[in-house]
Each structure stands twice: as C-alpha cells, then as structure tokens.
Coordinates of C-alpha atoms in Angstrom, one line a residue:
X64 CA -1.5 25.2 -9.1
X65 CA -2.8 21.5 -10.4
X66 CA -6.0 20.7 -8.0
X67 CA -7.1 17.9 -9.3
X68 CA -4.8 14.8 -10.4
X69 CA -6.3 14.1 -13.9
X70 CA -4.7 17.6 -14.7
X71 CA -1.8 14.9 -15.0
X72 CA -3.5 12.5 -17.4
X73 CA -5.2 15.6 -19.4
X74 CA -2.0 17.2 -19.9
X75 CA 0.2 13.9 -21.3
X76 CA -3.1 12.6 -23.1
X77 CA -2.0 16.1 -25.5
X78 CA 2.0 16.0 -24.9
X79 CA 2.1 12.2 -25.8
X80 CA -1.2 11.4 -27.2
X81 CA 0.4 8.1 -28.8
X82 CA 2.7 6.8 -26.2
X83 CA 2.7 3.4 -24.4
X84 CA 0.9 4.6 -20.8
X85 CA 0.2 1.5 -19.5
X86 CA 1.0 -2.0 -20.3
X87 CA 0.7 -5.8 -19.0
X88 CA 1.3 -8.7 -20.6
X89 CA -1.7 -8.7 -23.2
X90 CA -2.7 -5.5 -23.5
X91 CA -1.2 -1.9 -23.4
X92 CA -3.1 2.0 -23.6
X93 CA -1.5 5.3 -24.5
X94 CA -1.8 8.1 -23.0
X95 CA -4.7 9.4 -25.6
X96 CA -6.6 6.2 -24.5
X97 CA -6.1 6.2 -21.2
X98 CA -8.3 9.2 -20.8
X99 CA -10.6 8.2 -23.5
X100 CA -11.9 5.1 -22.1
X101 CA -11.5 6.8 -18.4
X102 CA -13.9 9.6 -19.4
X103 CA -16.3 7.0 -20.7
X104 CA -15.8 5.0 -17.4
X105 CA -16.6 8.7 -15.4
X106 CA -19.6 9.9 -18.2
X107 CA -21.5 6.1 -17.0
X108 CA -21.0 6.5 -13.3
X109 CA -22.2 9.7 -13.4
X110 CA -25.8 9.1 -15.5
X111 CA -26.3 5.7 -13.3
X112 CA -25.5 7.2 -9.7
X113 CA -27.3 10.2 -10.4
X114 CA -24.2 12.5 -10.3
X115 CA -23.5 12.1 -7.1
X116 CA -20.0 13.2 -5.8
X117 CA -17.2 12.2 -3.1
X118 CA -18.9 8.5 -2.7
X119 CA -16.6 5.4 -3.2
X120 CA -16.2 3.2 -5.8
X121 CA -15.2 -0.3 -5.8
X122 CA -13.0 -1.0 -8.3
X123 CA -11.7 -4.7 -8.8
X124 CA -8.0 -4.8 -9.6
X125 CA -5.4 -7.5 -10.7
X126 CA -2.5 -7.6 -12.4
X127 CA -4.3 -5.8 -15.3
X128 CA -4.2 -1.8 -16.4
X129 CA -8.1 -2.3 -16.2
X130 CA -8.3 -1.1 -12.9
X131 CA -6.0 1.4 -13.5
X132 CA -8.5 3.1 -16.3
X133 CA -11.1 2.6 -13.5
X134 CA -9.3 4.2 -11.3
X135 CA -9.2 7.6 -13.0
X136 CA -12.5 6.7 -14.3
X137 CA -14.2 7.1 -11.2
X138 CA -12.0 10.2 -10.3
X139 CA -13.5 11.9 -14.0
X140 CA -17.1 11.3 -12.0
X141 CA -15.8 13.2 -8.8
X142 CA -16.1 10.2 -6.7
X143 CA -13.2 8.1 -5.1
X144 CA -11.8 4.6 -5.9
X145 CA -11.8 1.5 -3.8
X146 CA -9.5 -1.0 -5.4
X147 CA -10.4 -4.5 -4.3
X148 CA -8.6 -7.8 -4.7
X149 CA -10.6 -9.8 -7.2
X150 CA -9.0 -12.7 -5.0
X151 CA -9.4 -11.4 -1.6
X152 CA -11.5 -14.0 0.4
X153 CA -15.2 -12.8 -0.1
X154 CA -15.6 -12.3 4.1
X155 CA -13.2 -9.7 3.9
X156 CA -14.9 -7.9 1.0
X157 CA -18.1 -8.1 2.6
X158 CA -16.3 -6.3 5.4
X159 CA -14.8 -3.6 3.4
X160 CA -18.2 -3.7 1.6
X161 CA -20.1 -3.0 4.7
X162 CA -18.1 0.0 5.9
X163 CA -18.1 1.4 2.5
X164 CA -21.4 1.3 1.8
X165 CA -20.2 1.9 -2.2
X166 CA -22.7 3.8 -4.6
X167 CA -21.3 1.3 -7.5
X168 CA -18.4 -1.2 -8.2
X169 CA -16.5 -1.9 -11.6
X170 CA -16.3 -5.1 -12.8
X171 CA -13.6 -7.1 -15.6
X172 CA -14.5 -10.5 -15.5
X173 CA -17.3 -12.6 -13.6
X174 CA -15.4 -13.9 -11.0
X175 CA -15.3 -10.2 -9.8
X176 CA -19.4 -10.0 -10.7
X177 CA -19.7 -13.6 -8.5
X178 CA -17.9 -11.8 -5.5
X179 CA -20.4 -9.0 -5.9
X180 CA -23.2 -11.5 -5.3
X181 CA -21.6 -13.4 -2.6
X182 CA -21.3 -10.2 -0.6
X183 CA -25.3 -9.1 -1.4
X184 CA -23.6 -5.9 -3.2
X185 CA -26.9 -3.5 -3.8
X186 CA -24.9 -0.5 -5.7
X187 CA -25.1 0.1 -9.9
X188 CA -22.6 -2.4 -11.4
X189 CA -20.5 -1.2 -13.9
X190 CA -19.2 -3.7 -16.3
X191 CA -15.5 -2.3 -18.3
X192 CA -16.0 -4.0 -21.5
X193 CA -19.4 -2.3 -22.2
X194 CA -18.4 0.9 -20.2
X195 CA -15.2 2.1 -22.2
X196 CA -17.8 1.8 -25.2
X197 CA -19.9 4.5 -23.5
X198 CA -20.3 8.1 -25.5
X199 CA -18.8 10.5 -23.5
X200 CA -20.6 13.3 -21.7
X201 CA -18.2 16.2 -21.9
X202 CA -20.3 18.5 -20.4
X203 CA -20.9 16.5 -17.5
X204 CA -17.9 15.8 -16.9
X205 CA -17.0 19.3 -16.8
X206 CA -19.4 20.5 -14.4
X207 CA -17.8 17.8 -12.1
X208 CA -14.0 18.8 -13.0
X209 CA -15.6 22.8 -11.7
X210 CA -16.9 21.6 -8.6
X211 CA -14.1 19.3 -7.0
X212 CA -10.9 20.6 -4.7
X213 CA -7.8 19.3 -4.2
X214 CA -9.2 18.5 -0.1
X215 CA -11.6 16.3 -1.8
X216 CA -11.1 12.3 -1.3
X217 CA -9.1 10.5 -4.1
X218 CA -9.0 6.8 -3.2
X219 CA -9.2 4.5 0.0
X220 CA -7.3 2.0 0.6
X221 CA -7.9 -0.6 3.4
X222 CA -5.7 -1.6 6.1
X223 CA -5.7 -4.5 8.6
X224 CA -8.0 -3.8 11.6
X225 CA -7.2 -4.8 15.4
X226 CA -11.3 -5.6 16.1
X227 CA -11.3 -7.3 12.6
X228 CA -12.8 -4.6 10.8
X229 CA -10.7 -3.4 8.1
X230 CA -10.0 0.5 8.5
X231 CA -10.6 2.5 5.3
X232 CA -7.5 5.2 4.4
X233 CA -9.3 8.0 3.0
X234 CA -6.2 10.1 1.4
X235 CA -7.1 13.2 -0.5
X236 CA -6.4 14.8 -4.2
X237 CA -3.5 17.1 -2.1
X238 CA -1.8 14.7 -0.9
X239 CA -1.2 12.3 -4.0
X240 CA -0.9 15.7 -5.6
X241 CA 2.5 16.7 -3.4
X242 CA 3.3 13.2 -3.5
X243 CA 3.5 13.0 -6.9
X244 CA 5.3 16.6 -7.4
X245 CA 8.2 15.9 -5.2
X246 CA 8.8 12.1 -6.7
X247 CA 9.1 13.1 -10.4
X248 CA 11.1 16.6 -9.4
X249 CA 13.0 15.1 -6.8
X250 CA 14.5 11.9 -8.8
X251 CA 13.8 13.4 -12.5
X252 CA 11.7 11.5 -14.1
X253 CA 10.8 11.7 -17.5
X254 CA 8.9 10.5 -20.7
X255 CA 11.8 8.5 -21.5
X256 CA 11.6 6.3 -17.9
X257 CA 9.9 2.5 -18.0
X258 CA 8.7 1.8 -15.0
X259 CA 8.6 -2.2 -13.4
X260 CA 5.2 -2.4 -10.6
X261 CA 5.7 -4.9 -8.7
X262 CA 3.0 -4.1 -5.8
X263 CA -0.1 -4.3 -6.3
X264 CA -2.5 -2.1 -6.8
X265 CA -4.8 -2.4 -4.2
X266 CA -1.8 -1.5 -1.9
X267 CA -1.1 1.9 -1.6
X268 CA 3.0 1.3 -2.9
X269 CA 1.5 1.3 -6.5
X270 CA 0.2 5.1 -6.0
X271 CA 3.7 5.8 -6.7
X272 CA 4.1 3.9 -10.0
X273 CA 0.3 5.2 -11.2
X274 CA 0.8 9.4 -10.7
X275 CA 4.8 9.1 -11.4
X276 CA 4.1 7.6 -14.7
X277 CA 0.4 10.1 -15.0
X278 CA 2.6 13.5 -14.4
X279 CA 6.1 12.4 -16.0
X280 CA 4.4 10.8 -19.6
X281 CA 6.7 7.7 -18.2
X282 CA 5.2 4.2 -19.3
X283 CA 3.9 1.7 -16.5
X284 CA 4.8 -1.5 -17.0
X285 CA 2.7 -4.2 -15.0
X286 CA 5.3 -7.3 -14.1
X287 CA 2.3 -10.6 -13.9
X288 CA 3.3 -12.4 -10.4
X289 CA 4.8 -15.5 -12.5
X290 CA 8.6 -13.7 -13.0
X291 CA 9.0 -13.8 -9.5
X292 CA 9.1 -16.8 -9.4
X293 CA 11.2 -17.2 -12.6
X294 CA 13.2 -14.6 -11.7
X295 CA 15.3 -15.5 -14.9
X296 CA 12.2 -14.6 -16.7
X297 CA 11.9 -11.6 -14.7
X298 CA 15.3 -10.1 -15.7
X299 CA 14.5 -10.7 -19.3
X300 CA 10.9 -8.8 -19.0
X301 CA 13.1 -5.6 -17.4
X302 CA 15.4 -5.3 -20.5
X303 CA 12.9 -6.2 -23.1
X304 CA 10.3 -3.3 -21.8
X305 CA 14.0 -1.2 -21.0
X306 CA 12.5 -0.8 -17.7
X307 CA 14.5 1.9 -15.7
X308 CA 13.1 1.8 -12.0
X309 CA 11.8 -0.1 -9.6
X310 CA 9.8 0.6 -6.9
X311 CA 9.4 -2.4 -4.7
X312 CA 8.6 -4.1 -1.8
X313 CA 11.5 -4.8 0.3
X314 CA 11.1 -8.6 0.0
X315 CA 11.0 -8.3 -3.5
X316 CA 14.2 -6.9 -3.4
X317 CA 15.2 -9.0 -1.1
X318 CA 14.0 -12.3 -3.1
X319 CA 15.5 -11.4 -6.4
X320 CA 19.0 -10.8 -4.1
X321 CA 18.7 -14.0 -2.8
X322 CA 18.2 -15.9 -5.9
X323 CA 21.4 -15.4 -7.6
X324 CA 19.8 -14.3 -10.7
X325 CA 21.9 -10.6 -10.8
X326 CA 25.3 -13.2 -10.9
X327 CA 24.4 -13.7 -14.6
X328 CA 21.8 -11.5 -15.4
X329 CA 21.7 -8.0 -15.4
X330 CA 18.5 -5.5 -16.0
X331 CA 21.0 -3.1 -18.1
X332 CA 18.5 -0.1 -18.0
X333 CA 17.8 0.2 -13.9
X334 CA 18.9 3.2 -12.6
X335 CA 16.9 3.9 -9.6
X336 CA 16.2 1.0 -7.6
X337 CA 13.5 2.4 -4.6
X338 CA 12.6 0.0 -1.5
X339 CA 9.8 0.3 0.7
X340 CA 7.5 -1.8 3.5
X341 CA 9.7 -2.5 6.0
X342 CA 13.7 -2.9 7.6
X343 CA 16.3 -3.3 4.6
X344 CA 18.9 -5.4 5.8
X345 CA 22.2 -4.0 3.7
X346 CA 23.7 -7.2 3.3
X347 CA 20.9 -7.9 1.3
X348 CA 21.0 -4.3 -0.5
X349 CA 24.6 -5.0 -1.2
X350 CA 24.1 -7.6 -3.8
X351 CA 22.1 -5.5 -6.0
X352 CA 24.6 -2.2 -5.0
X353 CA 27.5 -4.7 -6.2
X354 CA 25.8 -5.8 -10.0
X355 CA 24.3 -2.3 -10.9
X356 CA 26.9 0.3 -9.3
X357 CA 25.7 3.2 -10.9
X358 CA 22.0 2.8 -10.1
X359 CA 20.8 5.3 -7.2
X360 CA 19.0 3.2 -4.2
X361 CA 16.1 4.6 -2.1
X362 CA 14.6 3.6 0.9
X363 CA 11.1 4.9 1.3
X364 CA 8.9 4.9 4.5
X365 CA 5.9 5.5 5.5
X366 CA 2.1 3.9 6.3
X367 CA -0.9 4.0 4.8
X368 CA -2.3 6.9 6.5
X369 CA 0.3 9.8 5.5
X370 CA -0.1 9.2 1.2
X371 CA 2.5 6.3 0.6
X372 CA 6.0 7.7 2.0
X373 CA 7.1 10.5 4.1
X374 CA 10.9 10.1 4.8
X375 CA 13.1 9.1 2.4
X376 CA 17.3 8.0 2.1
X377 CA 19.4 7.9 -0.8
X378 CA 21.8 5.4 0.1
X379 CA 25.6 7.3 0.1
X380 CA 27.5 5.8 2.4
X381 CA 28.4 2.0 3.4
X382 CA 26.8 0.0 5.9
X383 CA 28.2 -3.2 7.6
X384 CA 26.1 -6.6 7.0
X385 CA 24.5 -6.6 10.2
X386 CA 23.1 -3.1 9.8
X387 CA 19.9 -1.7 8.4
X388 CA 19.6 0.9 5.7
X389 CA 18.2 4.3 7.2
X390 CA 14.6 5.7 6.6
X391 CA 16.2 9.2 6.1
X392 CA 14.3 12.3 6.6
X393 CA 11.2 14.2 5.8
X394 CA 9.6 14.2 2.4
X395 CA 8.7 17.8 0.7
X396 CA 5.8 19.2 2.6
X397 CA 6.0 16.8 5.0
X398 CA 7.6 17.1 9.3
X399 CA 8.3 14.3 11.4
X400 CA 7.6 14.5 15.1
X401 CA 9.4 12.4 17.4
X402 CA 8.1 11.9 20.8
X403 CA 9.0 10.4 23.9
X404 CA 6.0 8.9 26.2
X405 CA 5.8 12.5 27.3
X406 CA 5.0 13.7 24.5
X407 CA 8.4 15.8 24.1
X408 CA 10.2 15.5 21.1
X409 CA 13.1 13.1 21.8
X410 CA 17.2 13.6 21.7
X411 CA 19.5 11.5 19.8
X412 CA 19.4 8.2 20.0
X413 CA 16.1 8.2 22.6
X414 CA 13.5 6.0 20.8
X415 CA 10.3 7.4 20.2
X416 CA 7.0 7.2 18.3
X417 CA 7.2 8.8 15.0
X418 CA 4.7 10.8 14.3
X419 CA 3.8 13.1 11.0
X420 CA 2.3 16.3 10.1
X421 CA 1.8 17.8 6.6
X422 CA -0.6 17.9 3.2
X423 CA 0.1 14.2 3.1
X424 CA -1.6 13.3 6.5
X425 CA -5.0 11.4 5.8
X426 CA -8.4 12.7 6.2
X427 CA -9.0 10.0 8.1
X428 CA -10.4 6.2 8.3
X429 CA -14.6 5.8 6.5
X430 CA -17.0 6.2 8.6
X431 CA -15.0 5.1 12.1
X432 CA -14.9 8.4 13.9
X433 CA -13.2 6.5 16.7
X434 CA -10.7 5.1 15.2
X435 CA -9.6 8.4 13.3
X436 CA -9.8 9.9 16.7
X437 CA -7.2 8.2 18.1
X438 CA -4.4 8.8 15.9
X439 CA -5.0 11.7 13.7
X440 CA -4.5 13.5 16.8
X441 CA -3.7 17.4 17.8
X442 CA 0.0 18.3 17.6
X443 CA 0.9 17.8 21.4
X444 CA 3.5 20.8 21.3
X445 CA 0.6 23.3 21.0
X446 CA -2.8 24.0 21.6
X447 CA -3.0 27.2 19.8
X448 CA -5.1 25.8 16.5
X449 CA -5.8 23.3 15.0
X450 CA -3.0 21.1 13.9
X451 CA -3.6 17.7 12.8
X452 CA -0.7 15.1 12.8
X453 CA -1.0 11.0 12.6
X454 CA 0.8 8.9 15.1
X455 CA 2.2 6.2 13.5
X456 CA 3.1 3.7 16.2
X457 CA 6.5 3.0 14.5
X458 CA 9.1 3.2 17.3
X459 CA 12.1 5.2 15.4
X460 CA 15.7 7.0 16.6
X461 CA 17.8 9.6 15.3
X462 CA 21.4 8.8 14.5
X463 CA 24.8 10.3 14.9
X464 CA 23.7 11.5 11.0
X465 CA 20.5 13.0 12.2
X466 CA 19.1 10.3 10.1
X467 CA 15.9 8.5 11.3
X468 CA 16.1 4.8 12.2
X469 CA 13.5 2.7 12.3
X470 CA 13.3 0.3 15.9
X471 CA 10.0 -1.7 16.1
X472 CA 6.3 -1.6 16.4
X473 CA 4.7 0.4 19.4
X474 CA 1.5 -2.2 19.4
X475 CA 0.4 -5.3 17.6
X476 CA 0.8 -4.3 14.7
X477 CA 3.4 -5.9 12.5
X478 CA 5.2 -6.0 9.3
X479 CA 4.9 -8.9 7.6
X480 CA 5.9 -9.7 4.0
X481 CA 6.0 -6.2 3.2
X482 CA 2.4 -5.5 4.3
X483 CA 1.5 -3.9 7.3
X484 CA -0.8 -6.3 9.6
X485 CA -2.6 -6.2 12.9
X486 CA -2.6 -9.3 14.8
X487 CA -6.2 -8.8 16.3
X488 CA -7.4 -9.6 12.3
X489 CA -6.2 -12.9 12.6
X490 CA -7.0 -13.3 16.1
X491 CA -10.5 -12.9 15.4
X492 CA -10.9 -14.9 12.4
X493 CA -9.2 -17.7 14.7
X494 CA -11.6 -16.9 17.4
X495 CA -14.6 -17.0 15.2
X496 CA -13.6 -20.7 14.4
X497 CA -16.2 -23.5 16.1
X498 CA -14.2 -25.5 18.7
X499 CA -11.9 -22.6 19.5
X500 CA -11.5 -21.2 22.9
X501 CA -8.9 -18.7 22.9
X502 CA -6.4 -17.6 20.1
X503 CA -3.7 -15.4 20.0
X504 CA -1.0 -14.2 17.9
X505 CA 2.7 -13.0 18.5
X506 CA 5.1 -11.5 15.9
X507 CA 8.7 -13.1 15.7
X508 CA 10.7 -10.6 13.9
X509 CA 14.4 -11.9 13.2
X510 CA 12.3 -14.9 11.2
X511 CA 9.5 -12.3 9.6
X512 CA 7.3 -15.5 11.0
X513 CA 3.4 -14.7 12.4
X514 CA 3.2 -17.6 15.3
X515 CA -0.7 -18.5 16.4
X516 CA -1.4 -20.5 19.3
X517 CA -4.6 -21.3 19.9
X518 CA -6.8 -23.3 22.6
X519 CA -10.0 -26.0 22.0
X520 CA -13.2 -26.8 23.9
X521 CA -12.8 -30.1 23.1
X522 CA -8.9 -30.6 23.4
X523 CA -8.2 -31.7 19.6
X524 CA -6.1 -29.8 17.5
X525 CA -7.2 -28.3 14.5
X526 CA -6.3 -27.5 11.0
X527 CA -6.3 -24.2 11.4
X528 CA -5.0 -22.8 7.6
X529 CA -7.4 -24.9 6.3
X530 CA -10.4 -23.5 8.0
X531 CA -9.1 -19.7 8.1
X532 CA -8.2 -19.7 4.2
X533 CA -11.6 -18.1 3.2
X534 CA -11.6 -15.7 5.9
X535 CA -8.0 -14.1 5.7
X536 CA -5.3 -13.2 3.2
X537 CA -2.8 -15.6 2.4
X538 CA -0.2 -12.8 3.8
X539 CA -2.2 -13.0 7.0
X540 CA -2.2 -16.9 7.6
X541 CA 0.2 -17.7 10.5
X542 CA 3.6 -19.3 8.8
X543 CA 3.6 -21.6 12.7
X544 CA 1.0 -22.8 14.6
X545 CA 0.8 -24.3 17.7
X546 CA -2.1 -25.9 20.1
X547 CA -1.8 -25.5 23.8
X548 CA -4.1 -27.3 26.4
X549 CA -4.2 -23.9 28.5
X550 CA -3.3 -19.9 27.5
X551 CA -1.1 -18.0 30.1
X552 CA -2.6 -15.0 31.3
X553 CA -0.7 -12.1 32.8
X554 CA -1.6 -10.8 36.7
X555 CA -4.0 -8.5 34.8
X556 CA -6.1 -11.0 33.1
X557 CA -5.0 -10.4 29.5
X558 CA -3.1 -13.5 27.4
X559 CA 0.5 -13.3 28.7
X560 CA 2.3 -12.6 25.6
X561 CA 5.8 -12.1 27.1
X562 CA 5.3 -15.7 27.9
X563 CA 4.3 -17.3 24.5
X564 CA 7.6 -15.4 23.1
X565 CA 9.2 -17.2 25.7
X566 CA 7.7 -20.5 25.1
X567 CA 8.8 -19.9 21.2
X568 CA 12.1 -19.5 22.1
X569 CA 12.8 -22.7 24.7

C-alpha cells in the first residue's frame, strides 16, 4: 500500500526516467529530473530548518513547473507545501503568512523575494536556481521517507474567510493518495495521456493534474493564461502538445464554448473533457458534446476541504438547455450525507446540506480550532465513535436518477468565477477603507455578478476597485457597485439583505 505520494514520482522517475513530466512554455523536466532537482529542493530544507518535519512551506507558484518541483521538494523534507500567488496582493499574503507561521518559503524570481520583504517574512529563504544545484543528502532524506505516514499533512491550500482571515485547508498524504488512485483507475490514464492545466496551481483543481500525471507517467502540460484569450492560439497549443484531457474550470469551458473557436478548430486528441467549480449549464456543455462526440465529459464536485472532488457524473444522457448537468455520486472511499435541518438524511427531491465523510475529509483548517470545529463535525446519525464528516454548506437534491443536484449556497458563501468566495472577505476589506461606514455584499447568481453597496461618513462616493485592488483578488473585486446614503437593516439589527436583492432587481 503507497503511504507516501512521492512513491508516485520514485516509481516513474525508474519506469520513464526520460519522459516529458512537466512542461510550460520555456522549459520542460522528465520524470528522472523531476525528482532529481526535488530531492535537492528537500536535502536544503532539511539542513537549513534543522530537520524539522510536518511544518509548511511557502512555495511561490505561477504558470511555471517551478513550483511544481517545489512542491514535491518540500514533501522529500517531510514538511507540507503552501503554494502562494506570486501576484496575490501582499495584504493577503501577510495574512496567510501570519496564520502559517512558515519555517521557510521558496523563491523563483525577486518579485516573489520582494513580497517576502513586504510581508516581514522571518523563515530560511530558499532560492530555486541555487537549490536544484544542491548535493543531495540521500541519507537524510531517507530517515525522513521512514518516519512520515500517509495521516501526515501534504499541502494547504487557502480558502476565502468570512472574518477576513483566510482559512488554511490542511489535506493529508491519504487523501491525495485515494484521490489520485481512483482518478487514473477510474478514467485509465496512462503514459501515453497529455494533459492541458488550466487552474492554477495554487487552487486545489490542479491537485488533479499534478498526482494524475505523478502516478500514470502522463506529461503535464502548463497552458500560460494568454491562449485564453486567443483561444485560436489555444486550440493550436492542444494539438501541437497532443493534449488528451482537460480538466477545467467550468468557465473555462464555458468561455472557449462561447467563443466559436470549436466551429473551426478542433483539439483532435481530447478525449476526456472533466468540469469542475460550479453549476454546468448543458447548453453550454452541448457545444463542446456536438464538435468532439466521442470524448467522455465529467462533472466533478467538491470544496476545498474534502481533497479536490468527491461526487462525480459521466454525462450519458441528454439534458434540455435550461438544465444543469448533475454532480453524480460519491467518489471511491468517499459517502455523502444529505441532511435536512434536522439533521435526518433527506428523501428525494427534499433539499439538503450535503455533507461528506471519508479518507478524503480534511484534517482541518491551521491553527483555527474554531473554525475546524464547526464544520468538521460528528456524524449526526450516531454517537457511538468517533466519526468525522465536513459540512459543506452546498444546498443539493437527489433526482428521479438518484443523482445529486446541486441547489445553492446555505450561507454567504458564493461561487464566483469558478472560485469559491465568502462575501465577509470583501466586506471587510471594504470596511477597512477610510470614509466608509458600512459595506456589504450580495451574490446575484443568474449573472455570476458580486454586487457591493457601500455607505460614507462623509456622503461622497468612492472609487472603490481602485482603493480595494491591493487588498483583494481581482476574482474578489465586486463586478457592480453601488453607494447608498443609508443601509436597510432587518427588525433584528443586521444589514437587510433580502432588501438590497430587492433593490438590484427594481
């Protein structure tokens, strides 16, 4: 039984020692060299940090396969990674940074080493260039290799937080493990499969791309943000790598759909086309099902919190424009939970909050016991041991197929763009604004459109993107803003949200 996911790279490092692993657009690594200059990465860490073991590790990522020899570099040293957006505004770093506390962060280029001094980063810097150069400490890195488990923390990955703290995912070596295991047997992957990443990697969609292509000996392919926006370009860099699957963000689909580009150009080699983030519309499906008939199509759900996915539907039958393309049914190793709001598992067609149990359930958020607490929760049909599941706060129904649907959010939070957001982030960036009274956000789904409105001390209105850009996302910004001389407030104090939707729609 594989414990530890560099059994993966270890294995293919022998099997296809001279393989294309992982490519971008200027540089490429097989397999042989992929673990090379990750053992390197892991023999530094561990002489600087003074092997210590199960810390994080920031590791800046772009549209690069350095990060992703980082990545398993900091796995060879038995820590976890952290990827970071080397153009994530530096207030939300700082904020990541603070909760993290990280023993050391690796570095590419000096805009990442700038961000570390903007944020007052204290750990061991580790710079790739000069790392990858490193001798490598083989016995080192075996005494670490003895001593981890497959319960042991494998990367975080930050999600949006409703007091504007980001909450750190902390997902463990099992649970990419099984992930991984049912992905490749499941839809038979191979050495001969290219794959096209699209998401990046410091969301946790790319885990998929990354351990597919680690266990199968497939080749990674990193597509650079520019082809999609010449999507013409973008069908071109499919063929010429022979990339066959996908594994995108529903608006990726969704864009390259809407662009006409399939009318005249075809990636010939696509034969599994997977979808994930949020609602597929199937009109929008049905272009792409139309120009590449014989390619199987996979919607993939799941947050953050349970390892990437944990239902799944292979689209089989046809859906009318105006509906939405199922999220299926549980992933290996994985149960969902339905339940009503008394906590009894619901009937068909009762809406419920989803909820998940399994190897793929989180080990919780970094150091915010409170947080974890409240939804990594005891299974509420027994009380007989300990059974840890994770409330998901996705409203969902079963069909007349026995198929899961997905319905809406249970709180604020929201899918936007593909990314999963709460709205108290931006509220209190807004808030933190001089000159701003009161702020508050409301979620307009049939647009995918994040609406602020927002109240002054002094009665002028502001720019608001302007003075937020530093402090949020550009997913997060607000696509419409609006300035109101007073909030509405409900009977119970509170911002009467009901009311702003209602104001939107007059």
């Amino acid at each position: 039984m594989i414990t530890n996911i560099l059994t993966y790279l270890d294995q293919n490092a022998i099997r296809f020692a001279d393989k294309v692993a992982i490519a971008d657009d200027r540089n490429s690594l097989t397999f042989a060299q992929w673990k090379q200059q990750a053992e390197a990465i892991g023999s530094v860490l561990g002489e600087t940090i003074n092997k210590q073991m199960r810390r994080p590790v920031l590791v800046f990522v772009d549209r690069r396969i350095e990060g992703l020899v980082g990545f398993m570099g900091v796995v060879e040293s038995g820590n976890f990674y952290v990827p970071i957006d080397c153009k994530m505004p530096d207030q939300r770093v700082k904020l990541i940074h603070d909760v993290l506390n990280p023993v050391a962060a690796i570095t590419t280029t000096t805009a990442d080493e700038k961000i570390l001094d903007l944020i007052d980063f204290q750990g061991i810097r580790i710079q790739y260039t000069e790392a990858i150069k490193h001798d490598i400490n083989k016995e080192y890195l075996d005494e670490i290799r003895s001593k981890v488990i497959d319960t042991d923390p494998l990367y975080s990955i930050f999600t949006s937080g409703s007091t504007g703290v980001p909450k750190g995912v902390v997902i463990s070596q099992r649970g990419a493990i099984d992930l991984t295991e049912w992905l490749v047997n499941t839809f038979e992957f191979d050495e001969t499969d290219s794959l096209g990443n699209q998401t990046p990697f410091y969301f946790d969609g790319s885990v998929k791309d990354i351990y597919i292509c680690l266990k199968s000996g497939a080749t990674l392919n990193v597509i650079a943000k520019k082809y999609f926006t010449f999507t013409k370009l973008l069908m071109q860099f499919l063929n010429e790598r022979k990339v066959t699957t996908i594994m995108w963000a529903t608006s990726a689909i969704v864009l390259v759909g809407n662009s006409n580009i399939l009318d005249d150009n075809i990636p010939h080699y696509v034969k599994r086309v997977f979808f994930a983030g949020e609602a597929m519309p199937a009109k929008q499906l049905k272009v792409w099902m139309a120009k590449l008939p014989n390619a199987k199509y996979i919607n993939l759900y799941g947050p953050t919190e349970i390892t990437v996915d944990c239902t799944y539907y292979v689209v089989n039958r046809e859906f009318n424009d105006d509906e939405y393309i199922p999220i299926g049914n549980a992933c290996h190793n994985m149960e969902i939970l339905v339940f009503n709001d008394n906590d009894q598992l619901v009937t068909v067609s009762e809406p419920g909050e989803l909820c998940v149990r399994g190897t793929g359930v989180a080990l919780g958020y970094y150091n915010n016991e409170a947080k974890t607490k409240e939804v990594f929760v005891q299974n509420p049909l027994h009380n007989l041991y300990d059974d840890k599941i994770y409330r998901t706060g996705d409203i969902v129904k079963y069909n007349e197929f026995g198929e899961i649907e997905f319905v809406s959010r249970k709180d604020f939070q929201v899918k936007h763009m593909g990314h999963r957001i709460e709205l108290g982030e931006i509220e209190v960036a807004i808030n933190a604004i001089d000159d701003i009274s009161n702020a508050a956000c409301v979620f307009i789904q049939e647009k995918d459109h994040i609406v602020l409105y927002y109240t002054t001390n002094s009665g002028n209105e502001l720019d608001i993107i302007n003075l937020v850009k530093d402090k949020l996302p550009k997913y997060m910004f607000p696509n419409e803003v609006y300035h109101l001389t007073a909030m509405p407030y409900n009977m119970n104090g509170k911002i009467d949200r009901i009311q702003l939707k209602k104001e939107y729609d007059i």
